């Protein structure tokens, strides 16, 4: 069982995460504290769950290797080496390409979920978190490349898991990504653009695999997500959840921080 009362966050330096009220969470974050990822279960990303992303494929969706629009969720795993927390400093592996910053709603599973119906799905959710699902920009979505999606720090989670009762309408919340660096840029989307909403996604995924307590499944990255470059800082927000901050650095700067 993965259960929380309010806001679960894991400040750097603390041995364990804290379950605190919204005001305390906001006060801690206002001090500029960095956090670890507040979850430790498996994290599954979802591809082509955004209507615009599927439409952008056009006729290609009917050609090889796709041959038809997906009939079931397309998932990929974000392994543990990718996990990072609020105010993480992430290395940009290719200076020219940068890093795509996909802001996604993370659905945190509260108890073992197998063959869950749409009507029961929300009973299996402990809470929600913000996931910065990072990748090296690429055009092919078929068999997602580990090299492009599973770099160290490429799954920034948090800063908090917010208890489900705080998020009344997860299928209709605004997603924002702002970039500050050499240029300022703002990107806006909504979970309402998802092909499968939260309950349908859980039902469809648990029809063929079990999700365990503490696992996270993302609703998917919005089409047209912005690209960050060295020196940029991204601030991601979804609805009223605490915003998540990520900075992008080159390898030499990151290595210089190590003890």
PDB file of C-alpha atoms in Angstrom, residues 127-244:
ATOM      1  CA  UNK A 127      -2.015  10.742  -5.660  1.00  0.00           C
ATOM      2  CA  UNK A 128      -0.468  12.643  -8.504  1.00  0.00           C
ATOM      3  CA  UNK A 129       2.944  14.106  -9.170  1.00  0.00           C
ATOM      4  CA  UNK A 130       4.635  16.137 -11.840  1.00  0.00           C
ATOM      5  CA  UNK A 131       7.023  14.318 -14.149  1.00  0.00           C
ATOM      6  CA  UNK A 132       9.547  16.074 -16.356  1.00  0.00           C
ATOM      7  CA  UNK A 133       9.908  13.296 -18.918  1.00  0.00           C
ATOM      8  CA  UNK A 134      13.078  14.328 -20.720  1.00  0.00           C
ATOM      9  CA  UNK A 135      14.471  13.054 -24.004  1.00  0.00           C
ATOM     10  CA  UNK A 136      16.925  13.961 -26.722  1.00  0.00           C
ATOM     11  CA  UNK A 137      14.715  15.332 -29.530  1.00  0.00           C
ATOM     12  CA  UNK A 138      13.912  12.701 -32.158  1.00  0.00           C
ATOM     13  CA  UNK A 139      11.271  12.000 -34.784  1.00  0.00           C
ATOM     14  CA  UNK A 140      10.837   8.224 -34.638  1.00  0.00           C
ATOM     15  CA  UNK A 141       8.384   7.030 -31.989  1.00  0.00           C
ATOM     16  CA  UNK A 142       8.648   3.371 -32.910  1.00  0.00           C
ATOM     17  CA  UNK A 143      10.557   1.330 -30.317  1.00  0.00           C
ATOM     18  CA  UNK A 144      11.634   4.347 -28.221  1.00  0.00           C
ATOM     19  CA  UNK A 145      15.413   4.551 -27.979  1.00  0.00           C
ATOM     20  CA  UNK A 146      16.945   3.922 -24.555  1.00  0.00           C
ATOM     21  CA  UNK A 147      19.858   6.122 -25.595  1.00  0.00           C
ATOM     22  CA  UNK A 148      17.518   9.061 -26.161  1.00  0.00           C
ATOM     23  CA  UNK A 149      15.079   8.606 -23.247  1.00  0.00           C
ATOM     24  CA  UNK A 150      17.022   6.885 -20.456  1.00  0.00           C
ATOM     25  CA  UNK A 151      19.974   9.204 -19.837  1.00  0.00           C
ATOM     26  CA  UNK A 152      20.944   9.919 -16.220  1.00  0.00           C
ATOM     27  CA  UNK A 153      18.493  12.390 -14.699  1.00  0.00           C
ATOM     28  CA  UNK A 154      16.017  12.174 -17.590  1.00  0.00           C
ATOM     29  CA  UNK A 155      12.996  11.605 -15.331  1.00  0.00           C
ATOM     30  CA  UNK A 156      12.631  14.469 -12.871  1.00  0.00           C
ATOM     31  CA  UNK A 157       9.787  13.830 -10.439  1.00  0.00           C
ATOM     32  CA  UNK A 158       8.093  15.995  -7.835  1.00  0.00           C
ATOM     33  CA  UNK A 159       8.576  18.081  -5.938  1.00  0.00           C
ATOM     34  CA  UNK A 160       5.669  16.377  -4.197  1.00  0.00           C
ATOM     35  CA  UNK A 161       3.139  13.614  -4.557  1.00  0.00           C
ATOM     36  CA  UNK A 162      -0.180  15.346  -3.967  1.00  0.00           C
ATOM     37  CA  UNK A 163      -2.942  13.229  -2.425  1.00  0.00           C
ATOM     38  CA  UNK A 164      -5.646  12.327  -4.940  1.00  0.00           C
ATOM     39  CA  UNK A 165      -8.381  14.154  -3.029  1.00  0.00           C
ATOM     40  CA  UNK A 166      -6.662  17.467  -3.857  1.00  0.00           C
ATOM     41  CA  UNK A 167      -6.980  16.911  -7.624  1.00  0.00           C
ATOM     42  CA  UNK A 168     -10.674  16.905  -8.414  1.00  0.00           C
ATOM     43  CA  UNK A 169     -10.422  16.837 -12.221  1.00  0.00           C
ATOM     44  CA  UNK A 170      -7.103  15.325 -13.369  1.00  0.00           C
ATOM     45  CA  UNK A 171      -8.442  15.002 -16.923  1.00  0.00           C
ATOM     46  CA  UNK A 172      -8.799  18.752 -17.291  1.00  0.00           C
ATOM     47  CA  UNK A 173      -5.826  20.577 -15.796  1.00  0.00           C
ATOM     48  CA  UNK A 174      -3.470  23.045 -17.438  1.00  0.00           C
ATOM     49  CA  UNK A 175       0.127  22.082 -18.141  1.00  0.00           C
ATOM     50  CA  UNK A 176       2.755  24.818 -18.358  1.00  0.00           C
ATOM     51  CA  UNK A 177       6.481  24.820 -19.094  1.00  0.00           C
ATOM     52  CA  UNK A 178       8.493  28.028 -18.925  1.00  0.00           C
ATOM     53  CA  UNK A 179      12.125  28.243 -19.984  1.00  0.00           C
ATOM     54  CA  UNK A 180      14.500  30.917 -18.788  1.00  0.00           C
ATOM     55  CA  UNK A 181      18.009  31.271 -20.128  1.00  0.00           C
ATOM     56  CA  UNK A 182      19.276  32.952 -23.247  1.00  0.00           C
ATOM     57  CA  UNK A 183      15.633  33.400 -24.254  1.00  0.00           C
ATOM     58  CA  UNK A 184      12.351  33.228 -22.352  1.00  0.00           C
ATOM     59  CA  UNK A 185       9.706  30.820 -23.628  1.00  0.00           C
ATOM     60  CA  UNK A 186       6.361  29.585 -22.333  1.00  0.00           C
ATOM     61  CA  UNK A 187       4.449  26.486 -23.421  1.00  0.00           C
ATOM     62  CA  UNK A 188       0.874  25.633 -22.440  1.00  0.00           C
ATOM     63  CA  UNK A 189      -1.150  22.443 -22.906  1.00  0.00           C
ATOM     64  CA  UNK A 190      -3.882  20.518 -21.081  1.00  0.00           C
ATOM     65  CA  UNK A 191      -4.542  16.984 -19.912  1.00  0.00           C
ATOM     66  CA  UNK A 192      -7.893  17.382 -21.683  1.00  0.00           C
ATOM     67  CA  UNK A 193      -6.027  16.682 -24.948  1.00  0.00           C
ATOM     68  CA  UNK A 194      -5.338  13.091 -23.849  1.00  0.00           C
ATOM     69  CA  UNK A 195      -6.830  10.289 -25.920  1.00  0.00           C
ATOM     70  CA  UNK A 196      -7.161   8.133 -22.807  1.00  0.00           C
ATOM     71  CA  UNK A 197      -8.025   9.879 -19.569  1.00  0.00           C
ATOM     72  CA  UNK A 198      -6.647   8.792 -16.210  1.00  0.00           C
ATOM     73  CA  UNK A 199      -9.218   6.079 -15.475  1.00  0.00           C
ATOM     74  CA  UNK A 200      -9.218   4.661 -19.011  1.00  0.00           C
ATOM     75  CA  UNK A 201      -5.421   4.543 -19.094  1.00  0.00           C
ATOM     76  CA  UNK A 202      -5.276   2.600 -15.812  1.00  0.00           C
ATOM     77  CA  UNK A 203      -7.966   0.198 -17.026  1.00  0.00           C
ATOM     78  CA  UNK A 204      -6.253  -0.409 -20.370  1.00  0.00           C
ATOM     79  CA  UNK A 205      -2.782  -0.864 -18.875  1.00  0.00           C
ATOM     80  CA  UNK A 206      -3.855  -3.154 -16.043  1.00  0.00           C
ATOM     81  CA  UNK A 207      -5.695  -5.305 -18.562  1.00  0.00           C
ATOM     82  CA  UNK A 208      -2.306  -6.694 -19.644  1.00  0.00           C
ATOM     83  CA  UNK A 209       0.075  -5.901 -16.753  1.00  0.00           C
ATOM     84  CA  UNK A 210      -0.022  -5.392 -12.999  1.00  0.00           C
ATOM     85  CA  UNK A 211       0.829  -2.031 -11.490  1.00  0.00           C
ATOM     86  CA  UNK A 212       2.184  -2.128  -7.940  1.00  0.00           C
ATOM     87  CA  UNK A 213       1.783   0.295  -5.053  1.00  0.00           C
ATOM     88  CA  UNK A 214       4.175   3.191  -5.545  1.00  0.00           C
ATOM     89  CA  UNK A 215       4.448   2.759  -9.312  1.00  0.00           C
ATOM     90  CA  UNK A 216       3.920   5.798 -11.520  1.00  0.00           C
ATOM     91  CA  UNK A 217       2.355   5.882 -14.957  1.00  0.00           C
ATOM     92  CA  UNK A 218       2.393   9.134 -16.891  1.00  0.00           C
ATOM     93  CA  UNK A 219      -0.560  10.427 -18.853  1.00  0.00           C
ATOM     94  CA  UNK A 220       1.858  11.292 -21.660  1.00  0.00           C
ATOM     95  CA  UNK A 221       3.909  14.196 -22.972  1.00  0.00           C
ATOM     96  CA  UNK A 222       2.046  16.984 -24.831  1.00  0.00           C
ATOM     97  CA  UNK A 223       2.844  17.437 -28.503  1.00  0.00           C
ATOM     98  CA  UNK A 224       5.210  20.317 -29.263  1.00  0.00           C
ATOM     99  CA  UNK A 225       6.950  20.303 -25.886  1.00  0.00           C
ATOM    100  CA  UNK A 226       9.790  22.846 -25.704  1.00  0.00           C
ATOM    101  CA  UNK A 227      13.503  22.124 -26.050  1.00  0.00           C
ATOM    102  CA  UNK A 228      15.974  23.318 -23.417  1.00  0.00           C
ATOM    103  CA  UNK A 229      19.656  24.041 -23.970  1.00  0.00           C
ATOM    104  CA  UNK A 230      22.673  24.479 -21.717  1.00  0.00           C
ATOM    105  CA  UNK A 231      22.101  27.358 -19.323  1.00  0.00           C
ATOM    106  CA  UNK A 232      18.307  27.104 -19.394  1.00  0.00           C
ATOM    107  CA  UNK A 233      16.111  26.523 -16.369  1.00  0.00           C
ATOM    108  CA  UNK A 234      12.687  24.972 -16.869  1.00  0.00           C
ATOM    109  CA  UNK A 235       9.779  25.470 -14.492  1.00  0.00           C
ATOM    110  CA  UNK A 236       6.951  22.980 -14.964  1.00  0.00           C
ATOM    111  CA  UNK A 237       3.492  23.201 -13.452  1.00  0.00           C
ATOM    112  CA  UNK A 238       0.263  21.245 -13.671  1.00  0.00           C
ATOM    113  CA  UNK A 239      -2.831  22.874 -12.208  1.00  0.00           C
ATOM    114  CA  UNK A 240      -2.291  23.976  -8.608  1.00  0.00           C
ATOM    115  CA  UNK A 241       0.360  21.341  -7.843  1.00  0.00           C
ATOM    116  CA  UNK A 242       3.725  22.642  -6.567  1.00  0.00           C
ATOM    117  CA  UNK A 243       5.907  23.553  -9.583  1.00  0.00           C
ATOM    118  CA  UNK A 244       8.977  21.530 -10.520  1.00  0.00           C
TER     119      UNK A 244
END
